[in-house]
CSV table of C-alpha atoms and ligand atoms in Angstrom, one decimal:
chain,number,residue,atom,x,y,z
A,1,UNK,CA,-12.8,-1.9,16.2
A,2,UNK,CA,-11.3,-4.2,13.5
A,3,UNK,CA,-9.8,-7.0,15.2
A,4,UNK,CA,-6.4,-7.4,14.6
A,5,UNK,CA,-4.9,-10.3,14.9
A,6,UNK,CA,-2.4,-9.6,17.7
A,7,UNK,CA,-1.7,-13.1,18.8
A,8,UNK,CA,0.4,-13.8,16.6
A,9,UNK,CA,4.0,-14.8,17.5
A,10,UNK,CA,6.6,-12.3,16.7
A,11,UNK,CA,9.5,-12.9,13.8
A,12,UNK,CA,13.0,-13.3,15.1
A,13,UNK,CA,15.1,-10.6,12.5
A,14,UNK,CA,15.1,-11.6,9.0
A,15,UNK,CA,17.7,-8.6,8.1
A,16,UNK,CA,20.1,-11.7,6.9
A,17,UNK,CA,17.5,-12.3,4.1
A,18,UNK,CA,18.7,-8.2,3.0
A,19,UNK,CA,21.5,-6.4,1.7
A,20,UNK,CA,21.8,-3.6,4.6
A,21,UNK,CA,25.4,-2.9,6.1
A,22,UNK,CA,25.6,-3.0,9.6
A,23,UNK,CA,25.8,0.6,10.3
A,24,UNK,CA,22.7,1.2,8.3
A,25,UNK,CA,19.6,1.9,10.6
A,26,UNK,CA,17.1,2.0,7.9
A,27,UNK,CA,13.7,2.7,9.9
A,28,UNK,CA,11.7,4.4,6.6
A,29,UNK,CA,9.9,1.3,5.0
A,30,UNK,CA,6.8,4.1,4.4
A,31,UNK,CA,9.7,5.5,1.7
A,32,UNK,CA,10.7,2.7,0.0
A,33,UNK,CA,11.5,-0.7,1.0
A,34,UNK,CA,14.7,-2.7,0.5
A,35,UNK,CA,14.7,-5.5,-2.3
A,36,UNK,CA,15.2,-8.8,-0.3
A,37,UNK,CA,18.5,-11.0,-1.9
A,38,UNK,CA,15.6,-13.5,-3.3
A,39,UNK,CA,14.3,-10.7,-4.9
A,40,UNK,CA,17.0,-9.1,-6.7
A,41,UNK,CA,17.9,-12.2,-7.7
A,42,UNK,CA,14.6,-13.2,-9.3
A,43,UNK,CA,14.8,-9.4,-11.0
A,44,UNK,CA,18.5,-10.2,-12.9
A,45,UNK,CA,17.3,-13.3,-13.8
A,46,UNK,CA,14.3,-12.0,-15.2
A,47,UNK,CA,16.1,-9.2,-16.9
A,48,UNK,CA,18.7,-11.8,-18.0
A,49,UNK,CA,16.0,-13.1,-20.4
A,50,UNK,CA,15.5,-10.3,-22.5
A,51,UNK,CA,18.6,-11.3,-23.7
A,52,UNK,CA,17.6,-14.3,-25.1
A,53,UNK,CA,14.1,-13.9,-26.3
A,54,UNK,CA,13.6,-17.2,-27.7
A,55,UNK,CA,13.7,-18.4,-24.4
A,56,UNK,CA,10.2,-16.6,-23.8
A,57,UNK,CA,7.5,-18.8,-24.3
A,58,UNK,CA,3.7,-17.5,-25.3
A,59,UNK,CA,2.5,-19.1,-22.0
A,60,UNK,CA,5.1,-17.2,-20.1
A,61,UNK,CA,3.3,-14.0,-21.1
A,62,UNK,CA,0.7,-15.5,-18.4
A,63,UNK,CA,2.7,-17.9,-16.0
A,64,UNK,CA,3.9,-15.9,-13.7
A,65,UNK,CA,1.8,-13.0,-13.4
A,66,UNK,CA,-1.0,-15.4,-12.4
A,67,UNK,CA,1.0,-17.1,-9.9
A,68,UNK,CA,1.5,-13.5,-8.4
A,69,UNK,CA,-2.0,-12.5,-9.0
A,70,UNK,CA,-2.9,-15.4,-6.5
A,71,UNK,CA,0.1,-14.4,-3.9
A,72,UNK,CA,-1.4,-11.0,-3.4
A,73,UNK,CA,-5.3,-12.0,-3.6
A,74,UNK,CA,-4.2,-14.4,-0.3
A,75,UNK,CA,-3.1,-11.5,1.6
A,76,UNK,CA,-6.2,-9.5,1.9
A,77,UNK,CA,-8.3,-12.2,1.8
A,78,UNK,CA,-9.3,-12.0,-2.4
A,79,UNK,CA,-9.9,-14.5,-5.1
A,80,UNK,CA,-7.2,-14.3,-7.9
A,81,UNK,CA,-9.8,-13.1,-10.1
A,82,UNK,CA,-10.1,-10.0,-7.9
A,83,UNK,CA,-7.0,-8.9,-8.4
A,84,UNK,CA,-5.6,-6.4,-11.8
A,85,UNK,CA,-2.0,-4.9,-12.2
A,86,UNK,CA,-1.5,-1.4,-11.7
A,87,UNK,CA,1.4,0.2,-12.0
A,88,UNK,CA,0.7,2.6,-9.6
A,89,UNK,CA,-1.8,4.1,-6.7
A,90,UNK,CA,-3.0,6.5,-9.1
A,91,UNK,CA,-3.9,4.0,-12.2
A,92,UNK,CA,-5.9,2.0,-10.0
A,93,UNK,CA,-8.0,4.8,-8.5
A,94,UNK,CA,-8.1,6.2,-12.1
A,95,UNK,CA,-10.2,3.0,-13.0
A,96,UNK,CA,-12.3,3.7,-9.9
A,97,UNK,CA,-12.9,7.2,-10.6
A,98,UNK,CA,-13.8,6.2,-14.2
A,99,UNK,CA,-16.4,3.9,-13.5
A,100,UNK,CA,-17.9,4.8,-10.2
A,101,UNK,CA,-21.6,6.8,-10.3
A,102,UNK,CA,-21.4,10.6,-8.5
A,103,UNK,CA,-24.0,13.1,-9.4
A,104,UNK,CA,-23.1,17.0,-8.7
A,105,UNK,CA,-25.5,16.7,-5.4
A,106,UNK,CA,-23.2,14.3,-3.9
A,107,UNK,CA,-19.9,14.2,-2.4
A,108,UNK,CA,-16.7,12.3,-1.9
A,109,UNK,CA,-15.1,12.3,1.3
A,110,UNK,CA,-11.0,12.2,1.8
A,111,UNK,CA,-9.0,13.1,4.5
A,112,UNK,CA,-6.8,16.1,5.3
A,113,UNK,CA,-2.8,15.4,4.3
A,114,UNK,CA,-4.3,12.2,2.7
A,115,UNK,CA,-1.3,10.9,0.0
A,116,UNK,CA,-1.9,12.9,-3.3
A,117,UNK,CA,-2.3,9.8,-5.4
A,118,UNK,CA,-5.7,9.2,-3.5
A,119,UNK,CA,-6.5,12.9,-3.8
A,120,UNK,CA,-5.9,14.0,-7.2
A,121,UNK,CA,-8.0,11.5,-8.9
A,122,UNK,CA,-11.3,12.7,-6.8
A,123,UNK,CA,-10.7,16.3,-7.2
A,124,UNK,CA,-10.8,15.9,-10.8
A,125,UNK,CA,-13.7,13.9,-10.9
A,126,UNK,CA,-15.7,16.3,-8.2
A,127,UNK,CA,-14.4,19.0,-11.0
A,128,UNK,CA,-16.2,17.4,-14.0
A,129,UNK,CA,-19.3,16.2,-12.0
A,130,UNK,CA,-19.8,19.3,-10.2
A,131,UNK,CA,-19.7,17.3,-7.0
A,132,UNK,CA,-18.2,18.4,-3.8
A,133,UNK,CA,-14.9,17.8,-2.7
A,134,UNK,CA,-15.0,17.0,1.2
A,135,UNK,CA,-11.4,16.9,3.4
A,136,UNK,CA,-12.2,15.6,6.9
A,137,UNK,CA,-9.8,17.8,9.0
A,138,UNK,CA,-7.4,16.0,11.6
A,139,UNK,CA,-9.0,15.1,14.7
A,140,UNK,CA,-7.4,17.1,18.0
A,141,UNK,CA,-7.9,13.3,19.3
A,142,UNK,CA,-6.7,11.0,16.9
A,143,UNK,CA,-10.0,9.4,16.4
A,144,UNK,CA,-9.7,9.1,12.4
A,145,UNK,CA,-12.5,7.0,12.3
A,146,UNK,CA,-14.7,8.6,14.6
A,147,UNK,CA,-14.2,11.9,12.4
A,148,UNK,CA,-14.5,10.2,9.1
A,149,UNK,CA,-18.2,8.7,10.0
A,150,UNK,CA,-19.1,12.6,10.9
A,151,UNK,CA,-18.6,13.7,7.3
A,152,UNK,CA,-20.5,10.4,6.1
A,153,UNK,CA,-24.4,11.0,5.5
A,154,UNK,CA,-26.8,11.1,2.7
A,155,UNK,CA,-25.2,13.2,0.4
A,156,UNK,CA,-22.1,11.1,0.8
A,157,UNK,CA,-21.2,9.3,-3.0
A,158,UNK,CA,-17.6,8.3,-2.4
A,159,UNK,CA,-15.2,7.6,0.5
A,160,UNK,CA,-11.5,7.3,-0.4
A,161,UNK,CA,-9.2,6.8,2.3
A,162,UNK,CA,-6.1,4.6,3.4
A,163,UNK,CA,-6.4,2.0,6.0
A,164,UNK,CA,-3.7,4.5,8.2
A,165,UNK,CA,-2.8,7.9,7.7
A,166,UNK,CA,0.7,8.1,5.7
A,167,UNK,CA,2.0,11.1,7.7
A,168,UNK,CA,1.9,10.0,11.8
A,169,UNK,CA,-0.1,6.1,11.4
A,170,UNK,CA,-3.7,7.1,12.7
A,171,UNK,CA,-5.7,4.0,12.2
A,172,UNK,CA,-9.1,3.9,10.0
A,173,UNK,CA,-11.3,1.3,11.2
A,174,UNK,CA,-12.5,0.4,7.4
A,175,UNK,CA,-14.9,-2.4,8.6
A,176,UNK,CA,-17.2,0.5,10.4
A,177,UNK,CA,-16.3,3.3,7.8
A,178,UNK,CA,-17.6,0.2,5.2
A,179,UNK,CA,-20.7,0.0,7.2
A,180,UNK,CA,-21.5,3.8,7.1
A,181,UNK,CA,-20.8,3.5,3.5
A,182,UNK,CA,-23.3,0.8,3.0
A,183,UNK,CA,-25.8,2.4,5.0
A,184,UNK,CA,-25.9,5.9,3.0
A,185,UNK,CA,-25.4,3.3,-0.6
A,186,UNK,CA,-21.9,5.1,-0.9
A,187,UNK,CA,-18.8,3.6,-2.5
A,188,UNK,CA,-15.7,2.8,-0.7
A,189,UNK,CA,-12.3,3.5,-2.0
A,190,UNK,CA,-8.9,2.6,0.0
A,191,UNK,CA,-5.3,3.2,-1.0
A,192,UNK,CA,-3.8,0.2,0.9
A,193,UNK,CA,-0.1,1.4,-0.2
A,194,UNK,CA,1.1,1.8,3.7
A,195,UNK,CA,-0.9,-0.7,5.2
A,196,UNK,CA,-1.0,-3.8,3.1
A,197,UNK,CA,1.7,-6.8,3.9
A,198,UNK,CA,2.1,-5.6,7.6
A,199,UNK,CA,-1.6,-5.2,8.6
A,200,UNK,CA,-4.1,-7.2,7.9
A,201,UNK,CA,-6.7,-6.5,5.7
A,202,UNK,CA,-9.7,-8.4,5.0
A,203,UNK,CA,-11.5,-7.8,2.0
A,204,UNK,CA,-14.2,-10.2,2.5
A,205,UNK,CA,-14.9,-8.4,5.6
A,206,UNK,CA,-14.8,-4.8,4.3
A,207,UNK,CA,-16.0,-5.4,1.2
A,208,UNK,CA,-14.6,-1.9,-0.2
A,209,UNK,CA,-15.2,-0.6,-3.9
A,210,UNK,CA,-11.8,-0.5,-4.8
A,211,UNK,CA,-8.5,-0.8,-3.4
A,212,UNK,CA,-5.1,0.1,-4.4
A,213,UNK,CA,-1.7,-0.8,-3.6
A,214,UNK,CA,1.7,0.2,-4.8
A,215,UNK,CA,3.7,-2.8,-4.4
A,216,UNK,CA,7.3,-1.2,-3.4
A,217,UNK,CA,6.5,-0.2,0.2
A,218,UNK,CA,5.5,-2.8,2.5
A,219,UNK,CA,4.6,-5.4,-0.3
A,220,UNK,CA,8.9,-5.3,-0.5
A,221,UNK,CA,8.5,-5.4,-4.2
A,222,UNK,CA,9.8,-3.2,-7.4
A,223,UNK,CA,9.2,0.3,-8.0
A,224,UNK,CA,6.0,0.0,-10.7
A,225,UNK,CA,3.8,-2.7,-10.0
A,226,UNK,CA,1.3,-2.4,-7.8
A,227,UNK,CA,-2.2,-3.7,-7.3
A,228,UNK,CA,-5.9,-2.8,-7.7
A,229,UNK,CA,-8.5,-4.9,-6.2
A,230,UNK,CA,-12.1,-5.0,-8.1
A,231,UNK,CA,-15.3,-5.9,-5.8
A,232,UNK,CA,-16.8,-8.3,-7.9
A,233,UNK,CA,-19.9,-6.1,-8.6
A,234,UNK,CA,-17.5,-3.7,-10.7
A,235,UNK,CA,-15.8,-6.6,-12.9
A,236,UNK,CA,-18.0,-6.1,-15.7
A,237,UNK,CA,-17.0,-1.6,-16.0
A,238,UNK,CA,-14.8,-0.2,-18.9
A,239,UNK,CA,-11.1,-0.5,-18.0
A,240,UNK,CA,-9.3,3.2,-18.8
A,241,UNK,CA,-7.1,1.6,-21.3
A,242,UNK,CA,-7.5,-1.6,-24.1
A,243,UNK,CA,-4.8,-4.2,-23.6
A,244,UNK,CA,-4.8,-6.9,-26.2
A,245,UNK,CA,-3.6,-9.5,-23.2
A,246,UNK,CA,-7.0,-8.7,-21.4
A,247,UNK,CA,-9.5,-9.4,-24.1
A,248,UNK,CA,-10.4,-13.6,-24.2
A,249,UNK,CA,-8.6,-16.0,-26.1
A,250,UNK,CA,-5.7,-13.9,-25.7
A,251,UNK,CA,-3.1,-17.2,-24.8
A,252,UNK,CA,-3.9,-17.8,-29.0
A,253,UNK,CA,-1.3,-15.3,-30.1
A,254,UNK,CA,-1.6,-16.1,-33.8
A,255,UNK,CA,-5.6,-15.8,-33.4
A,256,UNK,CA,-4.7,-12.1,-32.1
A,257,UNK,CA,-5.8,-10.6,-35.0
A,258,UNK,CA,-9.4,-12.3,-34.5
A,259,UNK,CA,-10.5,-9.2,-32.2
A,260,UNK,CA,-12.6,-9.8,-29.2
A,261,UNK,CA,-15.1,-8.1,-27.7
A,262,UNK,CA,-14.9,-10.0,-24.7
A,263,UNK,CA,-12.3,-9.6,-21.7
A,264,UNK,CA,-10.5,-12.2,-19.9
A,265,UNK,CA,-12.4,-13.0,-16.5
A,266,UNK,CA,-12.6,-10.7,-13.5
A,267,UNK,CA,-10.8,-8.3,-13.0
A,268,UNK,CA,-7.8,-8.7,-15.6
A,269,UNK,CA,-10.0,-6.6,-17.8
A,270,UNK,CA,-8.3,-3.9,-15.1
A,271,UNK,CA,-4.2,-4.9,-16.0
A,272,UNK,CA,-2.2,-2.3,-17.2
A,273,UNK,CA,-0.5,-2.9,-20.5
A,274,UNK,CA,2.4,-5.1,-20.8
A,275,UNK,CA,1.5,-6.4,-17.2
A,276,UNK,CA,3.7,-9.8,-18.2
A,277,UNK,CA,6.8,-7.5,-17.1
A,278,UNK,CA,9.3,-10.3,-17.3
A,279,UNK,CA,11.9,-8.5,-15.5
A,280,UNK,CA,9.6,-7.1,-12.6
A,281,UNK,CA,7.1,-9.6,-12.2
A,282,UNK,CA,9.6,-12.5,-10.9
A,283,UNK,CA,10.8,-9.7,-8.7
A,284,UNK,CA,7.1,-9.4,-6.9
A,285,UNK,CA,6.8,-12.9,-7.0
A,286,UNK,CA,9.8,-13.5,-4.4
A,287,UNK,CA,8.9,-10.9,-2.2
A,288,UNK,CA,5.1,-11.7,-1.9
A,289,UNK,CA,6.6,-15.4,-0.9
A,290,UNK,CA,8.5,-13.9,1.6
A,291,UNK,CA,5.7,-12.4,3.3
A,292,UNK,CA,3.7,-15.0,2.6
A,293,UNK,CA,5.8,-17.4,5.0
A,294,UNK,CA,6.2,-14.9,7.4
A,295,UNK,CA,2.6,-14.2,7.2
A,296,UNK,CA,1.1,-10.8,7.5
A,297,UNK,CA,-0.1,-11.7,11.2
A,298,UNK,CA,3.3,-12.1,11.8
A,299,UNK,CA,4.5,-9.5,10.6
A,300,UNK,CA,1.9,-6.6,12.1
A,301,UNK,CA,2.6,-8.7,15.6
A,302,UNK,CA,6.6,-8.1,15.4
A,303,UNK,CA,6.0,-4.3,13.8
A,304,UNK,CA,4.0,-3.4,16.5
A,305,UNK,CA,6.3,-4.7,19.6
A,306,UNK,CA,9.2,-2.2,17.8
A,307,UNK,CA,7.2,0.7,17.0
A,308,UNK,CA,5.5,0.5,20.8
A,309,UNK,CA,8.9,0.2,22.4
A,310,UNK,CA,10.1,3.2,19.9
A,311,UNK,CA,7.1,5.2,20.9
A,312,UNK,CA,7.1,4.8,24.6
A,313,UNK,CA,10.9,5.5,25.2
A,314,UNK,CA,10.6,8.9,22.7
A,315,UNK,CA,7.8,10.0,25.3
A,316,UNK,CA,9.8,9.0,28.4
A,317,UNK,CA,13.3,10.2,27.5
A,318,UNK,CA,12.3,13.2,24.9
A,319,UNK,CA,9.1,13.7,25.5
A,320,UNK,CA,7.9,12.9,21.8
A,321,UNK,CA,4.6,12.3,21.1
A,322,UNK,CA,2.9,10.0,19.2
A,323,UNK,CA,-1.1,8.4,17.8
A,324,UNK,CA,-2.0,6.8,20.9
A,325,UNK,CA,-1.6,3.1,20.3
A,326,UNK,CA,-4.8,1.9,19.7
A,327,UNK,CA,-5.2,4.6,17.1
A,328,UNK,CA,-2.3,3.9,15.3
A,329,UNK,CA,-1.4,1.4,12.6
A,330,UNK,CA,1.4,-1.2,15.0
A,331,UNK,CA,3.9,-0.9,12.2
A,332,UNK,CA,3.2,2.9,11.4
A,333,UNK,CA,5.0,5.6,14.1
A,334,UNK,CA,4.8,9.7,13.6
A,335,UNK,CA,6.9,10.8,15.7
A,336,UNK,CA,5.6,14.3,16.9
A,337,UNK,CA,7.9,17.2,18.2
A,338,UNK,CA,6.4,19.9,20.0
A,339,UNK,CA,7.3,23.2,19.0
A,340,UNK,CA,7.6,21.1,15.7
A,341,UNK,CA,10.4,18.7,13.9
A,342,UNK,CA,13.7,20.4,14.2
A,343,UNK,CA,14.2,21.5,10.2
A,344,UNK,CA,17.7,19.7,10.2
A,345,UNK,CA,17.2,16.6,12.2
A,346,UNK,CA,16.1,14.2,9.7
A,347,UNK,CA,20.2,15.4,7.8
A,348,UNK,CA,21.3,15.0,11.2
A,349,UNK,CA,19.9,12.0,11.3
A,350,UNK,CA,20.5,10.3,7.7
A,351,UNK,CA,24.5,11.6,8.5
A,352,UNK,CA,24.6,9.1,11.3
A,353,UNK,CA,23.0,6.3,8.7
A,354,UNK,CA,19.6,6.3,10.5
A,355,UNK,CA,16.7,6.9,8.1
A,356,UNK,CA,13.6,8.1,8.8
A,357,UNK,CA,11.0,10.5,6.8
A,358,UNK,CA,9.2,13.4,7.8
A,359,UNK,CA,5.7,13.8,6.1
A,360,UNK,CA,3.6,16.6,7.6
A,361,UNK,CA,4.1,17.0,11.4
A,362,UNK,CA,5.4,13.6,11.3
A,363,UNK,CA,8.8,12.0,11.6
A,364,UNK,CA,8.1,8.6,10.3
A,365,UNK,CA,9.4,5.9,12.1
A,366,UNK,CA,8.6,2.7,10.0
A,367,UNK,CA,11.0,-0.4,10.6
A,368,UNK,CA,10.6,-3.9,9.4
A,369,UNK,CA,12.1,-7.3,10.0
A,370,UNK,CA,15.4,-6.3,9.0
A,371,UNK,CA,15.2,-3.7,12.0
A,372,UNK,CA,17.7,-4.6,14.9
A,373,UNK,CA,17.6,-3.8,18.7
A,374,UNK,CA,21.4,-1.9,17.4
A,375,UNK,CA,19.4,0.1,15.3
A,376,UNK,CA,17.0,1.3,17.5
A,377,UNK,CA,20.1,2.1,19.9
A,378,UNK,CA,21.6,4.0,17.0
A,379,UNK,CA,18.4,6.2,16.4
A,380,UNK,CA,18.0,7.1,20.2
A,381,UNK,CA,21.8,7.9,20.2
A,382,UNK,CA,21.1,10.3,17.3
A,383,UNK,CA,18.1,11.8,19.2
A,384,UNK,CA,20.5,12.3,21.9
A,385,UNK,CA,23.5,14.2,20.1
A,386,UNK,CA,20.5,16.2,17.8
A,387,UNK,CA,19.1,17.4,21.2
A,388,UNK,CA,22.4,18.7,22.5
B,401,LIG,C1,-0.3,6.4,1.0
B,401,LIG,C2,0.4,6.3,-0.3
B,401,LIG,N1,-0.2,6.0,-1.4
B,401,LIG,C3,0.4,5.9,-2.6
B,401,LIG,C4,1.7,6.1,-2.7
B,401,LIG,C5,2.4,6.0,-4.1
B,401,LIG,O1,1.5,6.5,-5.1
B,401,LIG,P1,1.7,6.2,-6.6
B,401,LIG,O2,1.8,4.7,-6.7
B,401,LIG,O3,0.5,6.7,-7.3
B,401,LIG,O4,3.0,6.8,-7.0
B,401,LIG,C6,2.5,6.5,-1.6
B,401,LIG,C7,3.9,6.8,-1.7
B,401,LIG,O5,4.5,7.4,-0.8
B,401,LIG,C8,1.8,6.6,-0.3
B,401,LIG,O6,2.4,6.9,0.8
């Protein structure tokens, strides 16, 4: 298995670093995560300077999304240059599927309930190459990764998976599903949009294809600006659209009109237009510091004592079930009902200001660091009165 780095000491709460009232038990970061203070902050002051362009330098068209470019390549272990803006899961795996190599004998391999964004891209490109679209149904065990090397062989041309399953948490071990992949010379694809920022990743370990992020989950950024990471070996492919910031010499905005054929280095040829995002890209910046300090380590190490305790008193007291443990993603909970989730739990729920989402046969169950011990009180209490 992928070692994780549970050693880590655990993070007192950081909910004073959000704006959540103190009745609010918000337990669905796998929806969308709460703008820390910094953060907002950094996003009006950002926005602010649209109102005074003359305050916008040339060099700030590159300043800060560099900075951030570097902030996010130090979380999974990248160089900077690895690193191009997407604005979301499916523009990133749009440049994959545009440049990766799939004849109509071969196959790309995905996984059943896998998040559309990581699905819809493949299934067009199996459609115009003829190849075969493979879902790897859910295992009766839990054993994602054991299931996923069973549909990996020969024929195998593409692998696209998360790192953890969206819908209940079940854990991918990416290091041997990279091995597999080398081994039959297919390419590895991973949307990292519920796993990145809480659980480490390690690209120089994996060494996957291509991996996307969006950035407004457990990255605690904006809504539209994620991240794709480009092995090195792909650097040099066509980019699905032609930016002027990402061809060379770009900085020399009165030379613009000297057209390049040549891109900026890396993966920047990869940046979706307008990437500089003055209001936004400040906003990323202050979050990726945040978890930065904290450090991911951190973060998975505190995630996983809350979503353990969680699962272990909904089996004792309700008899919910769960991913066993060491299947499961330590920040990521499904919470599993048998006989099935009670249709109006999650209103129940959300009318007694605890959030949580229900995505398949899962109620997710995904807190962060703004997560109290109250909280958790306040969603067993809510159990409680929903089983009466
Ligand atoms: C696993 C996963 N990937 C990606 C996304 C978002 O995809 P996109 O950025 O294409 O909207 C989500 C959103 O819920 C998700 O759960």
């Amino acid at each position: 298995m992928t070692e994780l780095n549970t050693a880590a000491a655990p993070l007192p709460s950081q909910r004073h670093l959000f704006d959540i009232p103190d009745g609010v038990a918000f337990l669905n970061c796998a929806y969308i995560s709460p703008l820390p203070k910094a953060s907002l902050l950094a996003g009006e002051e950002g926005l602010r300077r649209k109102a005074q362009p003359w305050s916008i330098a040339p060099a700030d068209f590159f300043t800060t999304s560099e900075a951030v470019r570097t902030l996010f390549a130090a979380l999974i272990n990248a160089e900077a240059d690895d690193i191009a803006f997407a604005p979301a899961v499916s523009y990133g795996l749009a440049q994959a599927a545009h440049n990766l190599p799939l004849q109509k004998t071969q196959s790309i391999v995905t996984l059943v309930e896998q998040f559309p964004s990581n699905i819809y891209p493949w299934m067009d490109l199996a459609e115009r190459t003829g190849a075969t679209f493979v879902s790897v149904p859910r295992p009766a065990d839990d054993d994602w990764t054991s299931a996923l090397l069973a549909h990996i062989d020969a024929a195998t041309g593409i692998v696209a998976v998360p790192h953890c399953h969206w819908t209940d948490g079940g854990l991918i071990d990416l290091e041997e599903v990279a091995a597999a992949c080398r081994r039959v010379g297919a390419a590895l694809c991973v949307d990292g949009t519920q796993s990145v920022g809480a659980l480490p990743l390690d690209v120089k370990r994996i060494d996957p294809d291509f991996l996307a992020v969006a950035g407004y989950k457990w990255l605690l950024g904006p809504y539209s600006l994620g991240f794709l990471y480009v092995a090195p070996r792909w650097q040099h492919s066509r980019p699905i659209e032609h930016n002027w910031i990402a061809r060379r010499a770009s900085e020399d905005f009165a030379g613009l009109v000297n057209y390049q054929h040549e891109f900026q280095g890396g993966a920047r040829r990869f940046d979706v237009g307008e990437r500089s995002n003055f209001a936004l890209m400040p906003v990323v910046e202050a979050s990726l510091e945040l978890i930065s300090a904290w450090t991911v380590p951190r973060i998975a190490a505190t995630l996983r004592l809350r979503t353990e305790a969680i699962a272990v008193r909904a089996r004792t007291q309700f008899d919910i079930d769960s991913v066993p443990a060491d299947r499961r993603a330590g920040h990521y909970l499904g919470l599993r009902f048998r006989g099935g989730i009670p249709s109006d739990l999650p209103k129940q729920l959300a009318a007694n200001n605890v959030h949580v989402s229900v995505r398949g046969q899962a109620m997710r169950v995904t807190p962060h660091l703004w997560v109290t011990d109250s909280d958790v009180e306040k969603l067993f209490a809510a159990l409680e009165t929903a089983r009466r």
